[in-house]
Amino acid sequence: MSKKINLSRAKNLLKVVPNKQSFWLCTNQDLRSLNTLANTLEEVNDDVFRYHVNKYKNDFSAWVRDVVGDNDFAREISRIKTKETLVRKIKEKVEESREIVSKYKTFAKKRKKVKKRLKKKVKKRKVGMKKPKRKIKKPKKTIRKRKSIRKERRIIKKKPSKRLKRKIGKRVVRKIKKKKIKKRKKR
């Protein structure tokens, strides 16, 4: 039996290949996907099928392996020697791939809806609730001269303004205030 089909493999099996890589039937038809291959094989007579599949070669499995890019499915097809079983096998694989892709699409839609709901819940906070704490990135340590630090301390003894906080940095102001509080407690 073949392996389970994942999403990328299913999309690969359902894709429509460019004209240059299409499968050429000896009836002068260009087939660009597995689905069209299965549909045209039903209508084609046995002589055309025997031209592409015989004791020495299997053009369908070679095309699936080289162009579609599915080695496992190509190996399965290479063992098949009758037109009816080949058509049935290809149709089963195409249907299985379609189911997987459709399941993924519905799952993705549900996931988007859940994300939207979560965003709405986060936005709607009650008045009494606090905002969640955000992690503050630590600034890079810079070497400052002692004089500038002393000046900052002198300035902060007075009530610092918003402009000053921006200039010095809010963290420096907080640190100095904490030190003041510790000193008061020690006294």
Coordinates of N, CA and C in Angstrom, one line a residue:
M1 N 0.8 -1.2 0.0 CA 0.0 0.0 0.0 C 0.9 1.2 0.0
S2 N 0.3 2.3 -0.4 CA 1.0 3.6 -0.5 C 1.0 4.3 0.9
K3 N 1.9 5.2 1.0 CA 2.0 6.0 2.2 C 0.8 7.0 2.3
K4 N 0.6 7.5 3.5 CA -0.5 8.5 3.6 C -0.1 9.8 2.9
I5 N -1.0 10.4 2.3 CA -0.7 11.6 1.5 C -0.8 12.8 2.5
N6 N 0.2 13.7 2.5 CA 0.2 14.9 3.2 C -0.3 16.0 2.3
L7 N -0.4 17.2 2.9 CA -1.0 18.3 2.1 C -0.1 18.7 0.9
S8 N 1.2 18.8 1.1 CA 2.0 19.2 -0.1 C 2.0 18.2 -1.2
R9 N 2.0 16.9 -0.8 CA 1.9 15.9 -1.8 C 0.6 15.9 -2.5
A10 N -0.5 16.1 -1.8 CA -1.8 16.2 -2.4 C -1.9 17.4 -3.4
K11 N -1.4 18.5 -3.0 CA -1.4 19.7 -3.9 C -0.5 19.4 -5.2
N12 N 0.6 18.6 -5.0 CA 1.4 18.3 -6.1 C 0.6 17.4 -7.1
L13 N -0.1 16.4 -6.6 CA -0.9 15.5 -7.4 C -2.0 16.2 -8.2
L14 N -2.5 17.3 -7.6 CA -3.7 18.0 -8.2 C -3.2 19.1 -9.1
K15 N -2.0 19.5 -9.1 CA -1.5 20.7 -9.9 C -1.6 20.4 -11.4
V16 N -1.8 21.5 -12.1 CA -1.8 21.5 -13.5 C -0.4 22.0 -14.0
V17 N 0.2 21.1 -14.8 CA 1.6 21.4 -15.2 C 1.6 22.3 -16.4
P18 N 2.7 23.0 -16.7 CA 2.8 23.9 -17.8 C 2.7 23.1 -19.1
N19 N 2.5 23.8 -20.2 CA 2.3 23.1 -21.5 C 3.6 22.3 -21.9
K20 N 4.7 22.9 -21.6 CA 6.0 22.2 -22.0 C 6.1 20.8 -21.4
Q21 N 5.6 20.7 -20.2 CA 5.7 19.4 -19.4 C 4.5 18.5 -19.5
S22 N 3.5 18.9 -20.4 CA 2.3 18.1 -20.4 C 2.6 16.7 -21.1
F23 N 1.7 15.8 -20.8 CA 1.8 14.4 -21.3 C 1.2 14.4 -22.7
W24 N 2.0 13.9 -23.7 CA 1.5 13.8 -25.0 C 1.0 12.4 -25.3
L25 N -0.3 12.3 -25.6 CA -0.8 11.0 -26.1 C -0.6 10.8 -27.6
C26 N -0.5 9.6 -28.0 CA -0.3 9.4 -29.4 C -1.5 9.8 -30.3
T27 N -2.6 10.2 -29.7 CA -3.8 10.7 -30.4 C -3.7 12.2 -30.5
N28 N -2.5 12.7 -30.2 CA -2.2 14.2 -30.3 C -2.9 15.0 -29.3
Q29 N -3.1 14.5 -28.1 CA -3.7 15.3 -27.0 C -2.6 15.6 -26.0
D30 N -2.7 16.8 -25.5 CA -1.8 17.2 -24.4 C -2.6 17.2 -23.1
L31 N -2.1 16.4 -22.1 CA -2.7 16.3 -20.8 C -1.9 16.9 -19.8
R32 N -2.5 17.8 -19.0 CA -1.7 18.7 -18.1 C -1.9 18.3 -16.6
S33 N -2.8 17.4 -16.3 CA -3.0 17.0 -14.9 C -3.5 15.5 -14.8
L34 N -3.4 15.0 -13.6 CA -3.8 13.6 -13.4 C -5.3 13.4 -13.7
N35 N -6.1 14.4 -13.3 CA -7.5 14.3 -13.5 C -7.9 14.2 -15.0
T36 N -7.3 15.1 -15.8 CA -7.5 15.0 -17.3 C -7.0 13.7 -17.9
L37 N -5.9 13.2 -17.3 CA -5.3 11.9 -17.8 C -6.3 10.8 -17.5
A38 N -6.9 10.7 -16.3 CA -7.9 9.7 -16.0 C -9.1 9.8 -16.9
N39 N -9.6 11.0 -17.1 CA -10.8 11.2 -18.0 C -10.5 10.8 -19.4
T40 N -9.4 11.2 -20.0 CA -9.1 10.8 -21.4 C -8.8 9.4 -21.6
L41 N -8.2 8.7 -20.6 CA -7.9 7.3 -20.7 C -9.2 6.5 -20.7
E42 N -10.3 6.9 -20.1 CA -11.5 6.2 -20.2 C -12.0 6.2 -21.6
E43 N -11.8 7.3 -22.4 CA -12.4 7.4 -23.7 C -11.4 6.8 -24.8
V44 N -10.2 6.7 -24.5 CA -9.2 6.2 -25.4 C -9.3 4.7 -25.6
N45 N -9.0 4.2 -26.9 CA -9.1 2.7 -27.1 C -7.9 2.0 -26.6
D46 N -7.9 0.7 -26.6 CA -6.9 -0.1 -26.0 C -5.5 0.0 -26.8
D47 N -5.6 0.2 -28.1 CA -4.4 0.3 -28.9 C -3.5 1.5 -28.4
V48 N -4.2 2.6 -28.2 CA -3.5 3.8 -27.7 C -2.8 3.5 -26.3
F49 N -3.6 2.9 -25.4 CA -3.1 2.5 -24.1 C -1.9 1.6 -24.2
R50 N -1.9 0.6 -25.1 CA -0.8 -0.3 -25.3 C 0.4 0.4 -25.9
Y51 N 0.2 1.4 -26.7 CA 1.3 2.2 -27.2 C 2.1 2.8 -26.0
H52 N 1.5 3.3 -25.0 CA 2.2 3.9 -23.9 C 2.5 3.0 -22.8
V53 N 1.8 1.9 -22.6 CA 2.1 0.9 -21.6 C 2.3 -0.5 -22.2
N54 N 3.5 -1.0 -22.2 CA 3.8 -2.3 -22.7 C 4.8 -3.0 -21.8
K55 N 5.3 -4.1 -22.3 CA 6.3 -4.9 -21.5 C 7.6 -4.1 -21.2
Y56 N 8.0 -3.2 -22.0 CA 9.2 -2.5 -21.9 C 9.1 -1.1 -21.2
K57 N 8.0 -0.5 -21.3 CA 7.9 0.9 -20.8 C 6.5 1.1 -20.2
N58 N 6.4 2.2 -19.4 CA 5.2 2.7 -18.9 C 5.3 4.2 -18.9
D59 N 4.8 4.9 -19.9 CA 5.0 6.3 -20.1 C 4.2 7.1 -19.0
F60 N 3.1 6.5 -18.5 CA 2.3 7.2 -17.5 C 3.1 7.3 -16.2
S61 N 3.7 6.2 -15.8 CA 4.5 6.2 -14.5 C 5.7 7.1 -14.6
A62 N 6.3 7.1 -15.8 CA 7.5 8.0 -16.0 C 7.1 9.5 -15.9
W63 N 5.9 9.8 -16.5 CA 5.5 11.2 -16.4 C 5.1 11.6 -15.0
V64 N 4.5 10.7 -14.3 CA 4.1 11.0 -12.9 C 5.4 11.2 -12.0
R65 N 6.4 10.3 -12.3 CA 7.6 10.4 -11.5 C 8.4 11.7 -11.9
D66 N 8.6 12.0 -13.1 CA 9.4 13.1 -13.6 C 8.7 14.5 -13.5
V67 N 7.5 14.6 -13.9 CA 6.8 15.9 -14.0 C 6.0 16.2 -12.7
V68 N 5.1 15.3 -12.3 CA 4.3 15.5 -11.2 C 5.1 15.4 -9.9
G69 N 6.1 14.6 -9.9 CA 7.1 14.5 -8.8 C 6.6 13.6 -7.6
D70 N 5.9 12.5 -7.9 CA 5.5 11.6 -6.9 C 6.1 10.2 -7.2
N71 N 7.2 9.8 -6.6 CA 7.8 8.5 -6.9 C 7.0 7.4 -6.4
D72 N 6.3 7.5 -5.2 CA 5.5 6.4 -4.7 C 4.4 6.0 -5.6
F73 N 3.7 7.1 -6.0 CA 2.5 6.8 -6.9 C 3.0 6.3 -8.3
A74 N 4.1 6.8 -8.8 CA 4.6 6.3 -10.0 C 5.0 4.8 -9.9
R75 N 5.5 4.4 -8.8 CA 5.8 3.0 -8.6 C 4.5 2.1 -8.6
E76 N 3.5 2.7 -8.0 CA 2.2 1.9 -8.0 C 1.7 1.8 -9.4
I77 N 1.7 2.9 -10.2 CA 1.2 2.9 -11.6 C 2.0 1.9 -12.4
S78 N 3.3 1.8 -12.2 CA 4.2 1.0 -13.1 C 3.8 -0.4 -13.1
R79 N 3.2 -0.9 -12.0 CA 2.8 -2.3 -11.9 C 1.5 -2.6 -12.6
I80 N 0.7 -1.6 -12.9 CA -0.6 -1.8 -13.5 C -0.4 -2.0 -15.0
K81 N -1.2 -3.0 -15.5 CA -1.0 -3.3 -16.9 C -2.3 -3.2 -17.7
T82 N -3.5 -2.9 -17.0 CA -4.7 -2.7 -17.8 C -5.2 -1.3 -17.6
K83 N -6.0 -0.9 -18.7 CA -6.4 0.5 -18.7 C -7.4 0.8 -17.6
E84 N -8.4 -0.1 -17.3 CA -9.4 0.1 -16.3 C -8.8 0.3 -14.9
T85 N -7.9 -0.6 -14.6 CA -7.3 -0.5 -13.2 C -6.5 0.8 -13.1
L86 N -5.8 1.2 -14.2 CA -5.0 2.5 -14.2 C -6.0 3.7 -14.0
V87 N -7.1 3.7 -14.7 CA -8.0 4.8 -14.6 C -8.6 4.8 -13.1
R88 N -8.9 3.7 -12.6 CA -9.5 3.6 -11.3 C -8.5 4.1 -10.2
K89 N -7.3 3.7 -10.4 CA -6.2 4.0 -9.4 C -5.9 5.5 -9.4
I90 N -5.9 6.1 -10.6 CA -5.6 7.5 -10.8 C -6.8 8.3 -10.2
K91 N -8.0 7.9 -10.5 CA -9.2 8.6 -9.9 C -9.2 8.5 -8.4
E92 N -8.9 7.4 -7.9 CA -8.9 7.2 -6.4 C -7.9 8.2 -5.8
K93 N -6.7 8.3 -6.4 CA -5.6 9.1 -5.9 C -6.0 10.6 -6.0
V94 N -6.6 11.0 -7.1 CA -7.1 12.4 -7.3 C -8.2 12.7 -6.2
E95 N -9.1 11.8 -6.0 CA -10.2 12.1 -5.1 C -9.6 12.2 -3.6
E96 N -8.7 11.3 -3.3 CA -8.1 11.3 -2.0 C -7.4 12.7 -1.8
S97 N -6.7 13.1 -2.8 CA -5.9 14.4 -2.7 C -6.9 15.5 -2.5
R98 N -8.0 15.5 -3.3 CA -9.0 16.6 -3.1 C -9.6 16.6 -1.7
E99 N -9.9 15.5 -1.2 CA -10.4 15.4 0.2 C -9.4 16.1 1.2
I100 N -8.2 15.7 1.1 CA -7.1 16.3 2.0 C -7.0 17.8 1.8
V101 N -7.0 18.3 0.6 CA -6.9 19.7 0.4 C -8.2 20.4 1.0
S102 N -9.4 19.9 0.7 CA -10.6 20.5 1.2 C -10.6 20.5 2.8
K103 N -10.2 19.4 3.4 CA -10.1 19.3 4.8 C -9.2 20.4 5.4
Y104 N -8.1 20.5 4.7 CA -7.1 21.6 5.2 C -7.7 23.0 5.1
K105 N -8.4 23.2 4.0 CA -9.0 24.5 3.8 C -10.1 24.8 4.9
T106 N -10.9 23.8 5.2 CA -11.9 24.1 6.2 C -11.2 24.2 7.6
F107 N -10.2 23.5 7.8 CA -9.5 23.6 9.1 C -8.8 25.0 9.2
A108 N -8.3 25.5 8.1 CA -7.6 26.8 8.1 C -8.7 27.9 8.3
K109 N -9.9 27.8 7.7 CA -10.9 28.7 8.0 C -11.3 28.8 9.4
K110 N -11.5 27.6 10.0 CA -11.9 27.5 11.4 C -10.8 28.2 12.3
R111 N -9.5 27.9 12.0 CA -8.4 28.5 12.7 C -8.4 30.0 12.7
K112 N -8.7 30.5 11.5 CA -8.8 32.0 11.4 C -9.9 32.6 12.2
K113 N -11.1 31.9 12.2 CA -12.2 32.4 13.0 C -11.8 32.4 14.5
V114 N -11.2 31.3 15.0 CA -10.8 31.2 16.4 C -9.8 32.4 16.7
K115 N -8.9 32.6 15.8 CA -7.9 33.7 16.0 C -8.6 35.1 16.2
K116 N -9.6 35.3 15.3 CA -10.4 36.5 15.3 C -11.1 36.7 16.7
R117 N -11.7 35.6 17.1 CA -12.4 35.6 18.4 C -11.5 35.9 19.5
L118 N -10.3 35.3 19.5 CA -9.3 35.6 20.6 C -8.9 37.0 20.6
K119 N -8.7 37.6 19.4 CA -8.3 39.0 19.3 C -9.4 39.9 19.9
K120 N -10.6 39.6 19.6 CA -11.8 40.4 20.1 C -11.8 40.3 21.6
K121 N -11.6 39.1 22.2 CA -11.6 38.9 23.6 C -10.5 39.7 24.3
V122 N -9.4 39.7 23.7 CA -8.3 40.5 24.3 C -8.6 42.0 24.2
K123 N -9.2 42.4 23.2 CA -9.5 43.9 23.0 C -10.5 44.3 24.0
K124 N -11.5 43.5 24.3 CA -12.6 43.9 25.2 C -12.2 43.5 26.7
R125 N -11.6 44.4 27.4 CA -11.3 44.3 28.8 C -12.3 45.0 29.6
K126 N -12.5 44.5 30.8 CA -13.4 45.2 31.7 C -12.6 46.4 32.3
V127 N -13.4 47.3 32.8 CA -12.8 48.6 33.3 C -11.8 48.3 34.5
G128 N -12.1 47.4 35.4 CA -11.3 47.2 36.6 C -10.1 46.3 36.3
M129 N -10.0 45.7 35.2 CA -8.9 44.8 34.9 C -7.6 45.5 34.5
K130 N -6.5 45.0 35.0 CA -5.2 45.6 34.6 C -4.8 45.1 33.3
K131 N -4.0 45.9 32.6 CA -3.4 45.5 31.3 C -2.3 44.4 31.6
P132 N -2.1 43.5 30.7 CA -1.1 42.5 30.9 C 0.3 43.2 30.9
K133 N 1.2 42.7 31.7 CA 2.5 43.3 31.8 C 3.3 42.9 30.5
R134 N 4.0 43.8 30.0 CA 4.8 43.6 28.8 C 6.2 43.5 29.3
K135 N 7.0 42.6 28.6 CA 8.4 42.5 28.9 C 9.1 43.7 28.3
I136 N 9.9 44.3 29.1 CA 10.7 45.5 28.6 C 12.1 45.0 28.3
K137 N 12.5 45.4 27.1 CA 13.8 45.0 26.7 C 14.8 45.9 27.4
K138 N 15.9 45.2 27.9 CA 16.9 45.9 28.6 C 17.7 46.7 27.7
P139 N 18.0 48.0 28.0 CA 18.8 48.8 27.1 C 20.3 48.4 27.2
K140 N 21.0 48.6 26.1 CA 22.4 48.3 26.2 C 23.1 49.3 27.2
K141 N 24.0 48.7 27.9 CA 24.7 49.5 29.0 C 25.7 50.4 28.3
T142 N 25.6 51.6 28.7 CA 26.5 52.6 28.1 C 27.3 53.2 29.3
I143 N 28.5 53.5 29.0 CA 29.4 54.0 30.1 C 29.2 55.5 30.1
R144 N 28.8 56.0 31.3 CA 28.6 57.4 31.5 C 29.7 58.0 32.4
K145 N 29.9 59.2 32.2 CA 30.9 59.9 33.1 C 30.2 60.2 34.4
R146 N 31.0 60.3 35.5 CA 30.5 60.5 36.8 C 29.8 61.9 36.9
K147 N 30.3 62.8 36.2 CA 29.7 64.2 36.3 C 28.3 64.2 35.8
S148 N 28.0 63.5 34.7 CA 26.7 63.5 34.2 C 25.7 62.8 35.1
I149 N 26.2 61.7 35.8 CA 25.3 61.0 36.7 C 25.0 61.9 37.9
R150 N 26.0 62.7 38.4 CA 25.7 63.6 39.5 C 24.7 64.7 39.1
K151 N 24.9 65.2 37.9 CA 23.9 66.2 37.5 C 22.5 65.6 37.4
E152 N 22.4 64.4 36.9 CA 21.1 63.8 36.8 C 20.5 63.6 38.2
R153 N 21.3 63.2 39.2 CA 20.8 63.1 40.6 C 20.3 64.4 41.1
R154 N 21.1 65.4 40.9 CA 20.7 66.7 41.4 C 19.4 67.2 40.8
I155 N 19.2 66.9 39.5 CA 18.0 67.3 38.8 C 16.8 66.5 39.3
I156 N 17.0 65.3 39.6 CA 15.9 64.4 40.0 C 15.5 64.6 41.4
K157 N 16.3 65.2 42.2 CA 15.9 65.6 43.6 C 14.7 66.4 43.5
K158 N 14.7 67.3 42.5 CA 13.4 68.0 42.3 C 12.5 67.1 41.5
K159 N 11.3 67.5 41.4 CA 10.3 66.6 40.6 C 10.7 66.6 39.2
P160 N 11.1 65.5 38.6 CA 11.5 65.5 37.1 C 10.3 65.7 36.2
S161 N 10.5 66.4 35.2 CA 9.5 66.7 34.2 C 9.5 65.6 33.1
K162 N 8.5 65.6 32.3 CA 8.4 64.6 31.2 C 9.5 64.7 30.3
R163 N 9.9 66.0 30.0 CA 10.9 66.2 29.0 C 12.3 65.7 29.6
L164 N 12.5 65.9 30.8 CA 13.7 65.4 31.5 C 13.7 63.8 31.5
K165 N 12.6 63.2 31.8 CA 12.5 61.8 31.8 C 12.9 61.2 30.4
R166 N 12.4 61.9 29.4 CA 12.7 61.4 28.0 C 14.2 61.6 27.8
K167 N 14.7 62.7 28.2 CA 16.1 63.0 28.0 C 17.1 62.0 28.7
I168 N 16.8 61.8 30.0 CA 17.7 61.0 30.8 C 17.4 59.5 30.5
G169 N 16.1 59.2 30.5 CA 15.7 57.9 30.4 C 14.9 57.5 31.6
K170 N 13.7 56.9 31.4 CA 12.8 56.5 32.4 C 13.4 55.6 33.4
R171 N 14.2 54.7 32.9 CA 14.8 53.6 33.8 C 15.8 54.3 34.8
V172 N 16.5 55.2 34.4 CA 17.5 55.9 35.3 C 16.7 56.6 36.4
V173 N 15.6 57.3 36.0 CA 14.8 58.0 37.0 C 14.3 57.0 38.0
R174 N 13.8 55.8 37.5 CA 13.2 54.8 38.5 C 14.3 54.3 39.4
K175 N 15.5 54.0 38.9 CA 16.6 53.5 39.7 C 16.9 54.5 40.8
I176 N 17.0 55.7 40.5 CA 17.4 56.7 41.4 C 16.3 56.9 42.5
K177 N 15.1 56.8 42.1 CA 14.0 56.9 43.0 C 14.0 55.8 44.0
K178 N 14.3 54.6 43.5 CA 14.3 53.4 44.4 C 15.5 53.5 45.4
K179 N 16.6 54.1 44.9 CA 17.7 54.3 45.9 C 17.3 55.2 47.0
K180 N 16.6 56.3 46.6 CA 16.2 57.3 47.6 C 15.3 56.6 48.6
I181 N 14.4 55.8 48.2 CA 13.4 55.1 49.1 C 14.2 54.2 50.0
K182 N 15.2 53.5 49.5 CA 16.0 52.6 50.4 C 16.8 53.4 51.4
K183 N 17.3 54.5 51.0 CA 18.1 55.3 52.0 C 17.1 55.8 53.1
R184 N 15.9 56.2 52.8 CA 15.0 56.7 53.8 C 14.6 55.6 54.7
K185 N 14.4 54.4 54.2 CA 14.1 53.3 55.1 C 15.2 52.9 56.1
K186 N 16.5 53.1 55.6 CA 17.6 52.8 56.4 C 17.7 53.8 57.6
R187 N 17.4 55.0 57.4 CA 17.4 56.0 58.4 C 16.4 55.8 59.4

